[in-house]
Amino acid sequence: MLAGAGLLWMGWTGFNGGDPYTVSTDASLAVLNTHVCTATSLLTWLMLDIIFFGKPSVIGATQGMITGLVCITPAAGVVQGWAAILMGMMSGSIPWYTMMVLHKKIGLLKQVDDTMAVFHTHAVAGSLGGILTGLFAVPKLNRLFYLVDNWQHYIGFFYGLHTGHTTAGFKQLGIQLLGIVFVVLLNIFTTSVICLLISLIIPLRLAEDELQTGDDAI
């Protein structure tokens, strides 16, 4: 698991660092922020495991790493280091809370077979990263990333409030939220179509007695 996690982290470094499609200051910042956020998220997750469960775990470390990587991805090249640290603290704690606490309380989530906790590590952490990007994106870094003349219109909400460009800040935050909604709807639609097509050929779920027996039943 640790070997796979290490390879994933290494690959994600190239994934975020390669987003600007050039060797630049912005690409270097994206790599640095990726490491900072991911390490902070991993440590935050482990600290919460120690505080509430008495010991850390390899699975917890891996989950914290993944949530950090997912969260920082939309923001990697357009936020400062302190923002990456804050994002890491939130990506290591909010998905932890939804997985360890809310998942056991919400009836709908309890009915879903999510062995890999993909909902929490990707949907929750990804949405969190998109929203936080809309809050923390720095105008000058956006100029480096987008390479457009009207870079002032690409501005994090907090910087919009600070510089008086409140409308632009609200607009960017709205774009981030719209992007999240689009991805959610696209995933629901395409996954549902795929599952329906598969169900025409083979059952999507085994009978309960077969599930209890496991692989031997198959």
PDB file of N, CA, C and O in Angstrom, residues 54-132:
ATOM      1  N   GLY A  54      -6.562   6.435  19.200  1.00  0.00           N
ATOM      2  CA  GLY A  54      -5.439   5.983  20.013  1.00  0.00           C
ATOM      3  C   GLY A  54      -4.207   5.547  19.261  1.00  0.00           C
ATOM      4  O   GLY A  54      -3.160   5.305  19.860  1.00  0.00           O
ATOM      5  N   LYS A  55      -4.285   5.439  17.932  1.00  0.00           N
ATOM      6  CA  LYS A  55      -3.112   5.022  17.170  1.00  0.00           C
ATOM      7  C   LYS A  55      -3.251   5.428  15.712  1.00  0.00           C
ATOM      8  O   LYS A  55      -4.367   5.521  15.187  1.00  0.00           O
ATOM      9  N   PRO A  56      -2.107   5.662  15.041  1.00  0.00           N
ATOM     10  CA  PRO A  56      -2.147   5.957  13.596  1.00  0.00           C
ATOM     11  C   PRO A  56      -2.244   4.658  12.806  1.00  0.00           C
ATOM     12  O   PRO A  56      -2.054   3.571  13.356  1.00  0.00           O
ATOM     13  N   SER A  57      -2.534   4.770  11.516  1.00  0.00           N
ATOM     14  CA  SER A  57      -2.616   3.586  10.662  1.00  0.00           C
ATOM     15  C   SER A  57      -2.090   3.904   9.268  1.00  0.00           C
ATOM     16  O   SER A  57      -2.120   5.062   8.834  1.00  0.00           O
ATOM     17  N   VAL A  58      -1.629   2.862   8.581  1.00  0.00           N
ATOM     18  CA  VAL A  58      -1.151   3.028   7.206  1.00  0.00           C
ATOM     19  C   VAL A  58      -2.310   3.454   6.301  1.00  0.00           C
ATOM     20  O   VAL A  58      -2.153   4.313   5.430  1.00  0.00           O
ATOM     21  N   ILE A  59      -3.490   2.856   6.532  1.00  0.00           N
ATOM     22  CA  ILE A  59      -4.661   3.219   5.731  1.00  0.00           C
ATOM     23  C   ILE A  59      -5.005   4.691   5.941  1.00  0.00           C
ATOM     24  O   ILE A  59      -5.293   5.419   4.994  1.00  0.00           O
ATOM     25  N   GLY A  60      -4.965   5.154   7.186  1.00  0.00           N
ATOM     26  CA  GLY A  60      -5.251   6.556   7.481  1.00  0.00           C
ATOM     27  C   GLY A  60      -4.261   7.492   6.817  1.00  0.00           C
ATOM     28  O   GLY A  60      -4.639   8.530   6.263  1.00  0.00           O
ATOM     29  N   ALA A  61      -2.978   7.103   6.860  1.00  0.00           N
ATOM     30  CA  ALA A  61      -1.951   7.930   6.212  1.00  0.00           C
ATOM     31  C   ALA A  61      -2.203   8.014   4.709  1.00  0.00           C
ATOM     32  O   ALA A  61      -2.073   9.083   4.100  1.00  0.00           O
ATOM     33  N   THR A  62      -2.563   6.888   4.110  1.00  0.00           N
ATOM     34  CA  THR A  62      -2.825   6.866   2.668  1.00  0.00           C
ATOM     35  C   THR A  62      -4.049   7.699   2.319  1.00  0.00           C
ATOM     36  O   THR A  62      -4.042   8.456   1.339  1.00  0.00           O
ATOM     37  N   GLN A  63      -5.114   7.585   3.120  1.00  0.00           N
ATOM     38  CA  GLN A  63      -6.323   8.380   2.875  1.00  0.00           C
ATOM     39  C   GLN A  63      -6.018   9.871   3.006  1.00  0.00           C
ATOM     40  O   GLN A  63      -6.464  10.684   2.196  1.00  0.00           O
ATOM     41  N   GLY A  64      -5.266  10.248   4.034  1.00  0.00           N
ATOM     42  CA  GLY A  64      -4.893  11.655   4.220  1.00  0.00           C
ATOM     43  C   GLY A  64      -4.047  12.173   3.081  1.00  0.00           C
ATOM     44  O   GLY A  64      -4.176  13.328   2.658  1.00  0.00           O
ATOM     45  N   MET A  65      -3.165  11.326   2.563  1.00  0.00           N
ATOM     46  CA  MET A  65      -2.342  11.708   1.409  1.00  0.00           C
ATOM     47  C   MET A  65      -3.217  11.961   0.183  1.00  0.00           C
ATOM     48  O   MET A  65      -3.060  12.971  -0.512  1.00  0.00           O
ATOM     49  N   ILE A  66      -4.164  11.039  -0.058  1.00  0.00           N
ATOM     50  CA  ILE A  66      -5.012  11.166  -1.243  1.00  0.00           C
ATOM     51  C   ILE A  66      -5.879  12.417  -1.162  1.00  0.00           C
ATOM     52  O   ILE A  66      -5.999  13.164  -2.147  1.00  0.00           O
ATOM     53  N   THR A  67      -6.479  12.677  -0.004  1.00  0.00           N
ATOM     54  CA  THR A  67      -7.328  13.873   0.124  1.00  0.00           C
ATOM     55  C   THR A  67      -6.515  15.150  -0.077  1.00  0.00           C
ATOM     56  O   THR A  67      -7.011  16.119  -0.651  1.00  0.00           O
ATOM     57  N   GLY A  68      -5.255  15.148   0.370  1.00  0.00           N
ATOM     58  CA  GLY A  68      -4.399  16.314   0.149  1.00  0.00           C
ATOM     59  C   GLY A  68      -4.086  16.525  -1.312  1.00  0.00           C
ATOM     60  O   GLY A  68      -4.143  17.651  -1.828  1.00  0.00           O
ATOM     61  N   LEU A  69      -3.765  15.434  -2.020  1.00  0.00           N
ATOM     62  CA  LEU A  69      -3.483  15.529  -3.454  1.00  0.00           C
ATOM     63  C   LEU A  69      -4.692  16.005  -4.235  1.00  0.00           C
ATOM     64  O   LEU A  69      -4.593  16.868  -5.116  1.00  0.00           O
ATOM     65  N   VAL A  70      -5.854  15.452  -3.906  1.00  0.00           N
ATOM     66  CA  VAL A  70      -7.084  15.825  -4.614  1.00  0.00           C
ATOM     67  C   VAL A  70      -7.441  17.282  -4.344  1.00  0.00           C
ATOM     68  O   VAL A  70      -7.802  18.025  -5.260  1.00  0.00           O
ATOM     69  N   CYS A  71      -7.308  17.699  -3.088  1.00  0.00           N
ATOM     70  CA  CYS A  71      -7.718  19.059  -2.712  1.00  0.00           C
ATOM     71  C   CYS A  71      -6.850  20.133  -3.362  1.00  0.00           C
ATOM     72  O   CYS A  71      -7.360  21.152  -3.832  1.00  0.00           O
ATOM     73  N   ILE A  72      -5.533  19.910  -3.411  1.00  0.00           N
ATOM     74  CA  ILE A  72      -4.627  20.958  -3.901  1.00  0.00           C
ATOM     75  C   ILE A  72      -4.616  21.054  -5.419  1.00  0.00           C
ATOM     76  O   ILE A  72      -4.202  22.079  -5.982  1.00  0.00           O
ATOM     77  N   THR A  73      -5.095  20.024  -6.115  1.00  0.00           N
ATOM     78  CA  THR A  73      -4.968  19.979  -7.572  1.00  0.00           C
ATOM     79  C   THR A  73      -5.516  21.223  -8.284  1.00  0.00           C
ATOM     80  O   THR A  73      -4.818  21.808  -9.111  1.00  0.00           O
ATOM     81  N   PRO A  74      -6.745  21.674  -8.011  1.00  0.00           N
ATOM     82  CA  PRO A  74      -7.221  22.865  -8.735  1.00  0.00           C
ATOM     83  C   PRO A  74      -6.510  24.151  -8.331  1.00  0.00           C
ATOM     84  O   PRO A  74      -6.573  25.140  -9.064  1.00  0.00           O
ATOM     85  N   ALA A  75      -5.816  24.127  -7.193  1.00  0.00           N
ATOM     86  CA  ALA A  75      -5.224  25.358  -6.668  1.00  0.00           C
ATOM     87  C   ALA A  75      -3.702  25.396  -6.755  1.00  0.00           C
ATOM     88  O   ALA A  75      -3.092  26.430  -6.466  1.00  0.00           O
ATOM     89  N   ALA A  76      -3.082  24.286  -7.181  1.00  0.00           N
ATOM     90  CA  ALA A  76      -1.640  24.114  -7.015  1.00  0.00           C
ATOM     91  C   ALA A  76      -0.796  25.290  -7.515  1.00  0.00           C
ATOM     92  O   ALA A  76       0.126  25.728  -6.838  1.00  0.00           O
ATOM     93  N   GLY A  77      -1.120  25.818  -8.693  1.00  0.00           N
ATOM     94  CA  GLY A  77      -0.287  26.872  -9.266  1.00  0.00           C
ATOM     95  C   GLY A  77      -0.786  28.279  -9.016  1.00  0.00           C
ATOM     96  O   GLY A  77      -0.171  29.243  -9.489  1.00  0.00           O
ATOM     97  N   VAL A  78      -1.881  28.430  -8.275  1.00  0.00           N
ATOM     98  CA  VAL A  78      -2.479  29.765  -8.148  1.00  0.00           C
ATOM     99  C   VAL A  78      -2.687  30.199  -6.700  1.00  0.00           C
ATOM    100  O   VAL A  78      -3.359  31.188  -6.439  1.00  0.00           O
ATOM    101  N   VAL A  79      -2.112  29.451  -5.721  1.00  0.00           N
ATOM    102  CA  VAL A  79      -2.206  29.873  -4.326  1.00  0.00           C
ATOM    103  C   VAL A  79      -0.816  29.949  -3.717  1.00  0.00           C
ATOM    104  O   VAL A  79       0.137  29.340  -4.220  1.00  0.00           O
ATOM    105  N   GLN A  80      -0.701  30.681  -2.619  1.00  0.00           N
ATOM    106  CA  GLN A  80       0.573  30.788  -1.925  1.00  0.00           C
ATOM    107  C   GLN A  80       0.755  29.629  -0.952  1.00  0.00           C
ATOM    108  O   GLN A  80      -0.188  28.882  -0.653  1.00  0.00           O
ATOM    109  N   GLY A  81       1.975  29.501  -0.415  1.00  0.00           N
ATOM    110  CA  GLY A  81       2.302  28.379   0.453  1.00  0.00           C
ATOM    111  C   GLY A  81       1.453  28.292   1.705  1.00  0.00           C
ATOM    112  O   GLY A  81       1.042  27.203   2.116  1.00  0.00           O
ATOM    113  N   TRP A  82       1.174  29.437   2.325  1.00  0.00           N
ATOM    114  CA  TRP A  82       0.362  29.406   3.554  1.00  0.00           C
ATOM    115  C   TRP A  82      -1.047  28.894   3.261  1.00  0.00           C
ATOM    116  O   TRP A  82      -1.652  28.194   4.073  1.00  0.00           O
ATOM    117  N   ALA A  83      -1.560  29.221   2.073  1.00  0.00           N
ATOM    118  CA  ALA A  83      -2.890  28.732   1.687  1.00  0.00           C
ATOM    119  C   ALA A  83      -2.849  27.222   1.463  1.00  0.00           C
ATOM    120  O   ALA A  83      -3.801  26.508   1.816  1.00  0.00           O
ATOM    121  N   ALA A  84      -1.745  26.712   0.898  1.00  0.00           N
ATOM    122  CA  ALA A  84      -1.600  25.269   0.692  1.00  0.00           C
ATOM    123  C   ALA A  84      -1.589  24.535   2.027  1.00  0.00           C
ATOM    124  O   ALA A  84      -2.149  23.432   2.155  1.00  0.00           O
ATOM    125  N   ILE A  85      -0.972  25.141   3.052  1.00  0.00           N
ATOM    126  CA  ILE A  85      -0.954  24.545   4.389  1.00  0.00           C
ATOM    127  C   ILE A  85      -2.363  24.499   4.965  1.00  0.00           C
ATOM    128  O   ILE A  85      -2.803  23.473   5.504  1.00  0.00           O
ATOM    129  N   LEU A  86      -3.090  25.619   4.844  1.00  0.00           N
ATOM    130  CA  LEU A  86      -4.474  25.651   5.334  1.00  0.00           C
ATOM    131  C   LEU A  86      -5.344  24.627   4.599  1.00  0.00           C
ATOM    132  O   LEU A  86      -6.169  23.944   5.214  1.00  0.00           O
ATOM    133  N   MET A  87      -5.146  24.523   3.293  1.00  0.00           N
ATOM    134  CA  MET A  87      -5.906  23.558   2.508  1.00  0.00           C
ATOM    135  C   MET A  87      -5.580  22.133   2.951  1.00  0.00           C
ATOM    136  O   MET A  87      -6.464  21.265   3.015  1.00  0.00           O
ATOM    137  N   GLY A  88      -4.311  21.887   3.289  1.00  0.00           N
ATOM    138  CA  GLY A  88      -3.919  20.570   3.781  1.00  0.00           C
ATOM    139  C   GLY A  88      -4.564  20.239   5.113  1.00  0.00           C
ATOM    140  O   GLY A  88      -5.000  19.105   5.346  1.00  0.00           O
ATOM    141  N   MET A  89      -4.638  21.234   5.994  1.00  0.00           N
ATOM    142  CA  MET A  89      -5.287  21.017   7.295  1.00  0.00           C
ATOM    143  C   MET A  89      -6.770  20.701   7.115  1.00  0.00           C
ATOM    144  O   MET A  89      -7.321  19.828   7.800  1.00  0.00           O
ATOM    145  N   MET A  90      -7.407  21.393   6.174  1.00  0.00           N
ATOM    146  CA  MET A  90      -8.838  21.152   5.953  1.00  0.00           C
ATOM    147  C   MET A  90      -9.088  19.847   5.197  1.00  0.00           C
ATOM    148  O   MET A  90     -10.043  19.127   5.480  1.00  0.00           O
ATOM    149  N   SER A  91      -8.204  19.524   4.239  1.00  0.00           N
ATOM    150  CA  SER A  91      -8.394  18.281   3.486  1.00  0.00           C
ATOM    151  C   SER A  91      -8.067  17.057   4.334  1.00  0.00           C
ATOM    152  O   SER A  91      -8.516  15.941   4.020  1.00  0.00           O
ATOM    153  N   GLY A  92      -7.314  17.241   5.409  1.00  0.00           N
ATOM    154  CA  GLY A  92      -7.022  16.133   6.313  1.00  0.00           C
ATOM    155  C   GLY A  92      -8.038  15.988   7.423  1.00  0.00           C
ATOM    156  O   GLY A  92      -8.065  14.968   8.122  1.00  0.00           O
ATOM    157  N   SER A  93      -8.903  16.989   7.597  1.00  0.00           N
ATOM    158  CA  SER A  93      -9.867  16.957   8.698  1.00  0.00           C
ATOM    159  C   SER A  93     -11.321  16.839   8.239  1.00  0.00           C
ATOM    160  O   SER A  93     -12.086  16.046   8.806  1.00  0.00           O
ATOM    161  N   ILE A  94     -11.723  17.598   7.223  1.00  0.00           N
ATOM    162  CA  ILE A  94     -13.127  17.577   6.787  1.00  0.00           C
ATOM    163  C   ILE A  94     -13.496  16.226   6.169  1.00  0.00           C
ATOM    164  O   ILE A  94     -14.497  15.611   6.566  1.00  0.00           O
ATOM    165  N   PRO A  95     -12.726  15.687   5.192  1.00  0.00           N
ATOM    166  CA  PRO A  95     -13.042  14.339   4.702  1.00  0.00           C
ATOM    167  C   PRO A  95     -12.928  13.275   5.801  1.00  0.00           C
ATOM    168  O   PRO A  95     -13.678  12.296   5.795  1.00  0.00           O
ATOM    169  N   TRP A  96     -11.993  13.462   6.747  1.00  0.00           N
ATOM    170  CA  TRP A  96     -11.896  12.537   7.890  1.00  0.00           C
ATOM    171  C   TRP A  96     -13.207  12.531   8.662  1.00  0.00           C
ATOM    172  O   TRP A  96     -13.724  11.459   9.015  1.00  0.00           O
ATOM    173  N   TYR A  97     -13.761  13.713   8.900  1.00  0.00           N
ATOM    174  CA  TYR A  97     -15.019  13.819   9.642  1.00  0.00           C
ATOM    175  C   TYR A  97     -16.176  13.192   8.864  1.00  0.00           C
ATOM    176  O   TYR A  97     -16.986  12.457   9.436  1.00  0.00           O
ATOM    177  N   THR A  98     -16.255  13.460   7.573  1.00  0.00           N
ATOM    178  CA  THR A  98     -17.358  12.891   6.782  1.00  0.00           C
ATOM    179  C   THR A  98     -17.242  11.366   6.710  1.00  0.00           C
ATOM    180  O   THR A  98     -18.256  10.667   6.703  1.00  0.00           O
ATOM    181  N   MET A  99     -15.999  10.846   6.684  1.00  0.00           N
ATOM    182  CA  MET A  99     -15.802   9.401   6.585  1.00  0.00           C
ATOM    183  C   MET A  99     -16.016   8.701   7.927  1.00  0.00           C
ATOM    184  O   MET A  99     -16.704   7.679   8.009  1.00  0.00           O
ATOM    185  N   MET A 100     -15.420   9.244   8.974  1.00  0.00           N
ATOM    186  CA  MET A 100     -15.419   8.567  10.273  1.00  0.00           C
ATOM    187  C   MET A 100     -16.679   8.833  11.098  1.00  0.00           C
ATOM    188  O   MET A 100     -17.044   8.016  11.947  1.00  0.00           O
ATOM    189  N   VAL A 101     -17.318   9.968  10.875  1.00  0.00           N
ATOM    190  CA  VAL A 101     -18.464  10.348  11.713  1.00  0.00           C
ATOM    191  C   VAL A 101     -19.766  10.372  10.918  1.00  0.00           C
ATOM    192  O   VAL A 101     -20.698   9.616  11.201  1.00  0.00           O
ATOM    193  N   LEU A 102     -19.835  11.236   9.886  1.00  0.00           N
ATOM    194  CA  LEU A 102     -21.090  11.404   9.148  1.00  0.00           C
ATOM    195  C   LEU A 102     -21.507  10.136   8.417  1.00  0.00           C
ATOM    196  O   LEU A 102     -22.698   9.828   8.330  1.00  0.00           O
ATOM    197  N   HIS A 103     -20.529   9.393   7.874  1.00  0.00           N
ATOM    198  CA  HIS A 103     -20.850   8.187   7.094  1.00  0.00           C
ATOM    199  C   HIS A 103     -21.641   7.178   7.930  1.00  0.00           C
ATOM    200  O   HIS A 103     -22.493   6.460   7.405  1.00  0.00           O
ATOM    201  N   LYS A 104     -21.368   7.140   9.230  1.00  0.00           N
ATOM    202  CA  LYS A 104     -22.028   6.183  10.107  1.00  0.00           C
ATOM    203  C   LYS A 104     -23.402   6.680  10.575  1.00  0.00           C
ATOM    204  O   LYS A 104     -24.180   5.911  11.139  1.00  0.00           O
ATOM    205  N   LYS A 105     -23.679   7.968  10.336  1.00  0.00           N
ATOM    206  CA  LYS A 105     -24.935   8.545  10.795  1.00  0.00           C
ATOM    207  C   LYS A 105     -25.960   8.745   9.681  1.00  0.00           C
ATOM    208  O   LYS A 105     -27.158   8.751   9.938  1.00  0.00           O
ATOM    209  N   ILE A 106     -25.484   8.935   8.455  1.00  0.00           N
ATOM    210  CA  ILE A 106     -26.380   9.216   7.332  1.00  0.00           C
ATOM    211  C   ILE A 106     -26.806   7.900   6.678  1.00  0.00           C
ATOM    212  O   ILE A 106     -25.974   7.129   6.198  1.00  0.00           O
ATOM    213  N   GLY A 107     -28.113   7.651   6.663  1.00  0.00           N
ATOM    214  CA  GLY A 107     -28.639   6.391   6.165  1.00  0.00           C
ATOM    215  C   GLY A 107     -28.277   6.100   4.727  1.00  0.00           C
ATOM    216  O   GLY A 107     -27.935   4.971   4.372  1.00  0.00           O
ATOM    217  N   LEU A 108     -28.323   7.115   3.868  1.00  0.00           N
ATOM    218  CA  LEU A 108     -28.022   6.923   2.450  1.00  0.00           C
ATOM    219  C   LEU A 108     -26.591   6.452   2.242  1.00  0.00           C
ATOM    220  O   LEU A 108     -26.329   5.536   1.449  1.00  0.00           O
ATOM    221  N   LEU A 109     -25.653   7.064   2.955  1.00  0.00           N
ATOM    222  CA  LEU A 109     -24.248   6.689   2.800  1.00  0.00           C
ATOM    223  C   LEU A 109     -23.997   5.272   3.306  1.00  0.00           C
ATOM    224  O   LEU A 109     -23.161   4.544   2.753  1.00  0.00           O
ATOM    225  N   LYS A 110     -24.723   4.859   4.358  1.00  0.00           N
ATOM    226  CA  LYS A 110     -24.542   3.512   4.899  1.00  0.00           C
ATOM    227  C   LYS A 110     -24.993   2.436   3.926  1.00  0.00           C
ATOM    228  O   LYS A 110     -24.572   1.288   4.013  1.00  0.00           O
ATOM    229  N   GLN A 111     -25.860   2.800   2.980  1.00  0.00           N
ATOM    230  CA  GLN A 111     -26.359   1.826   2.012  1.00  0.00           C
ATOM    231  C   GLN A 111     -25.459   1.687   0.784  1.00  0.00           C
ATOM    232  O   GLN A 111     -25.691   0.830  -0.060  1.00  0.00           O
ATOM    233  N   VAL A 112     -24.449   2.530   0.689  1.00  0.00           N
ATOM    234  CA  VAL A 112     -23.576   2.523  -0.485  1.00  0.00           C
ATOM    235  C   VAL A 112     -22.323   1.694  -0.211  1.00  0.00           C
ATOM    236  O   VAL A 112     -21.674   1.863   0.823  1.00  0.00           O
ATOM    237  N   ASP A 113     -22.003   0.771  -1.132  1.00  0.00           N
ATOM    238  CA  ASP A 113     -20.765  -0.003  -1.019  1.00  0.00           C
ATOM    239  C   ASP A 113     -19.607   0.851  -1.532  1.00  0.00           C
ATOM    240  O   ASP A 113     -19.326   0.876  -2.729  1.00  0.00           O
ATOM    241  N   ASP A 114     -18.952   1.532  -0.634  1.00  0.00           N
ATOM    242  CA  ASP A 114     -17.822   2.398  -1.007  1.00  0.00           C
ATOM    243  C   ASP A 114     -16.592   1.937  -0.235  1.00  0.00           C
ATOM    244  O   ASP A 114     -16.109   2.622   0.661  1.00  0.00           O
ATOM    245  N   THR A 115     -16.103   0.766  -0.592  1.00  0.00           N
ATOM    246  CA  THR A 115     -14.999   0.149   0.148  1.00  0.00           C
ATOM    247  C   THR A 115     -13.757   1.028   0.170  1.00  0.00           C
ATOM    248  O   THR A 115     -13.038   1.078   1.163  1.00  0.00           O
ATOM    249  N   MET A 116     -13.510   1.726  -0.926  1.00  0.00           N
ATOM    250  CA  MET A 116     -12.309   2.557  -1.035  1.00  0.00           C
ATOM    251  C   MET A 116     -12.526   3.984  -0.537  1.00  0.00           C
ATOM    252  O   MET A 116     -11.631   4.814  -0.628  1.00  0.00           O
ATOM    253  N   ALA A 117     -13.737   4.255  -0.025  1.00  0.00           N
ATOM    254  CA  ALA A 117     -14.074   5.595   0.484  1.00  0.00           C
ATOM    255  C   ALA A 117     -13.846   6.677  -0.570  1.00  0.00           C
ATOM    256  O   ALA A 117     -13.370   7.765  -0.267  1.00  0.00           O
ATOM    257  N   VAL A 118     -14.189   6.346  -1.808  1.00  0.00           N
ATOM    258  CA  VAL A 118     -13.961   7.273  -2.921  1.00  0.00           C
ATOM    259  C   VAL A 118     -14.785   8.552  -2.756  1.00  0.00           C
ATOM    260  O   VAL A 118     -14.330   9.643  -3.106  1.00  0.00           O
ATOM    261  N   PHE A 119     -15.994   8.419  -2.218  1.00  0.00           N
ATOM    262  CA  PHE A 119     -16.838   9.600  -2.028  1.00  0.00           C
ATOM    263  C   PHE A 119     -16.133  10.635  -1.155  1.00  0.00           C
ATOM    264  O   PHE A 119     -16.131  11.828  -1.464  1.00  0.00           O
ATOM    265  N   HIS A 120     -15.528  10.170  -0.081  1.00  0.00           N
ATOM    266  CA  HIS A 120     -14.902  11.097   0.864  1.00  0.00           C
ATOM    267  C   HIS A 120     -13.552  11.607   0.362  1.00  0.00           C
ATOM    268  O   HIS A 120     -13.247  12.798   0.483  1.00  0.00           O
ATOM    269  N   THR A 121     -12.753  10.720  -0.213  1.00  0.00           N
ATOM    270  CA  THR A 121     -11.410  11.125  -0.632  1.00  0.00           C
ATOM    271  C   THR A 121     -11.400  11.904  -1.935  1.00  0.00           C
ATOM    272  O   THR A 121     -10.458  12.668  -2.186  1.00  0.00           O
ATOM    273  N   HIS A 122     -12.440  11.743  -2.762  1.00  0.00           N
ATOM    274  CA  HIS A 122     -12.447  12.433  -4.048  1.00  0.00           C
ATOM    275  C   HIS A 122     -13.580  13.447  -4.181  1.00  0.00           C
ATOM    276  O   HIS A 122     -13.335  14.608  -4.533  1.00  0.00           O
ATOM    277  N   ALA A 123     -14.808  13.035  -3.884  1.00  0.00           N
ATOM    278  CA  ALA A 123     -15.930  13.979  -4.031  1.00  0.00           C
ATOM    279  C   ALA A 123     -15.847  15.098  -2.996  1.00  0.00           C
ATOM    280  O   ALA A 123     -15.911  16.288  -3.339  1.00  0.00           O
ATOM    281  N   VAL A 124     -15.680  14.718  -1.730  1.00  0.00           N
ATOM    282  CA  VAL A 124     -15.610  15.730  -0.666  1.00  0.00           C
ATOM    283  C   VAL A 124     -14.332  16.554  -0.795  1.00  0.00           C
ATOM    284  O   VAL A 124     -14.367  17.791  -0.786  1.00  0.00           O
ATOM    285  N   ALA A 125     -13.183  15.875  -0.905  1.00  0.00           N
ATOM    286  CA  ALA A 125     -11.903  16.585  -0.985  1.00  0.00           C
ATOM    287  C   ALA A 125     -11.802  17.412  -2.263  1.00  0.00           C
ATOM    288  O   ALA A 125     -11.261  18.527  -2.255  1.00  0.00           O
ATOM    289  N   GLY A 126     -12.315  16.888  -3.382  1.00  0.00           N
ATOM    290  CA  GLY A 126     -12.266  17.626  -4.643  1.00  0.00           C
ATOM    291  C   GLY A 126     -13.135  18.870  -4.623  1.00  0.00           C
ATOM    292  O   GLY A 126     -12.728  19.942  -5.085  1.00  0.00           O
ATOM    293  N   SER A 127     -14.341  18.731  -4.069  1.00  0.00           N
ATOM    294  CA  SER A 127     -15.228  19.892  -3.951  1.00  0.00           C
ATOM    295  C   SER A 127     -14.622  20.931  -3.013  1.00  0.00           C
ATOM    296  O   SER A 127     -14.673  22.139  -3.280  1.00  0.00           O
ATOM    297  N   LEU A 128     -14.022  20.447  -1.931  1.00  0.00           N
ATOM    298  CA  LEU A 128     -13.360  21.352  -0.989  1.00  0.00           C
ATOM    299  C   LEU A 128     -12.241  22.119  -1.677  1.00  0.00           C
ATOM    300  O   LEU A 128     -12.117  23.344  -1.518  1.00  0.00           O
ATOM    301  N   GLY A 129     -11.431  21.420  -2.481  1.00  0.00           N
ATOM    302  CA  GLY A 129     -10.346  22.076  -3.206  1.00  0.00           C
ATOM    303  C   GLY A 129     -10.843  23.105  -4.194  1.00  0.00           C
ATOM    304  O   GLY A 129     -10.266  24.193  -4.319  1.00  0.00           O
ATOM    305  N   GLY A 130     -11.938  22.790  -4.897  1.00  0.00           N
ATOM    306  CA  GLY A 130     -12.501  23.742  -5.850  1.00  0.00           C
ATOM    307  C   GLY A 130     -13.001  25.006  -5.181  1.00  0.00           C
ATOM    308  O   GLY A 130     -12.768  26.121  -5.658  1.00  0.00           O
ATOM    309  N   ILE A 131     -13.678  24.843  -4.040  1.00  0.00           N
ATOM    310  CA  ILE A 131     -14.196  26.001  -3.309  1.00  0.00           C
ATOM    311  C   ILE A 131     -13.055  26.834  -2.742  1.00  0.00           C
ATOM    312  O   ILE A 131     -13.057  28.074  -2.851  1.00  0.00           O
ATOM    313  N   LEU A 132     -12.063  26.175  -2.143  1.00  0.00           N
ATOM    314  CA  LEU A 132     -10.940  26.904  -1.544  1.00  0.00           C
ATOM    315  C   LEU A 132     -10.099  27.611  -2.608  1.00  0.00           C
ATOM    316  O   LEU A 132      -9.520  28.673  -2.342  1.00  0.00           O
TER     317      LEU A 132
END
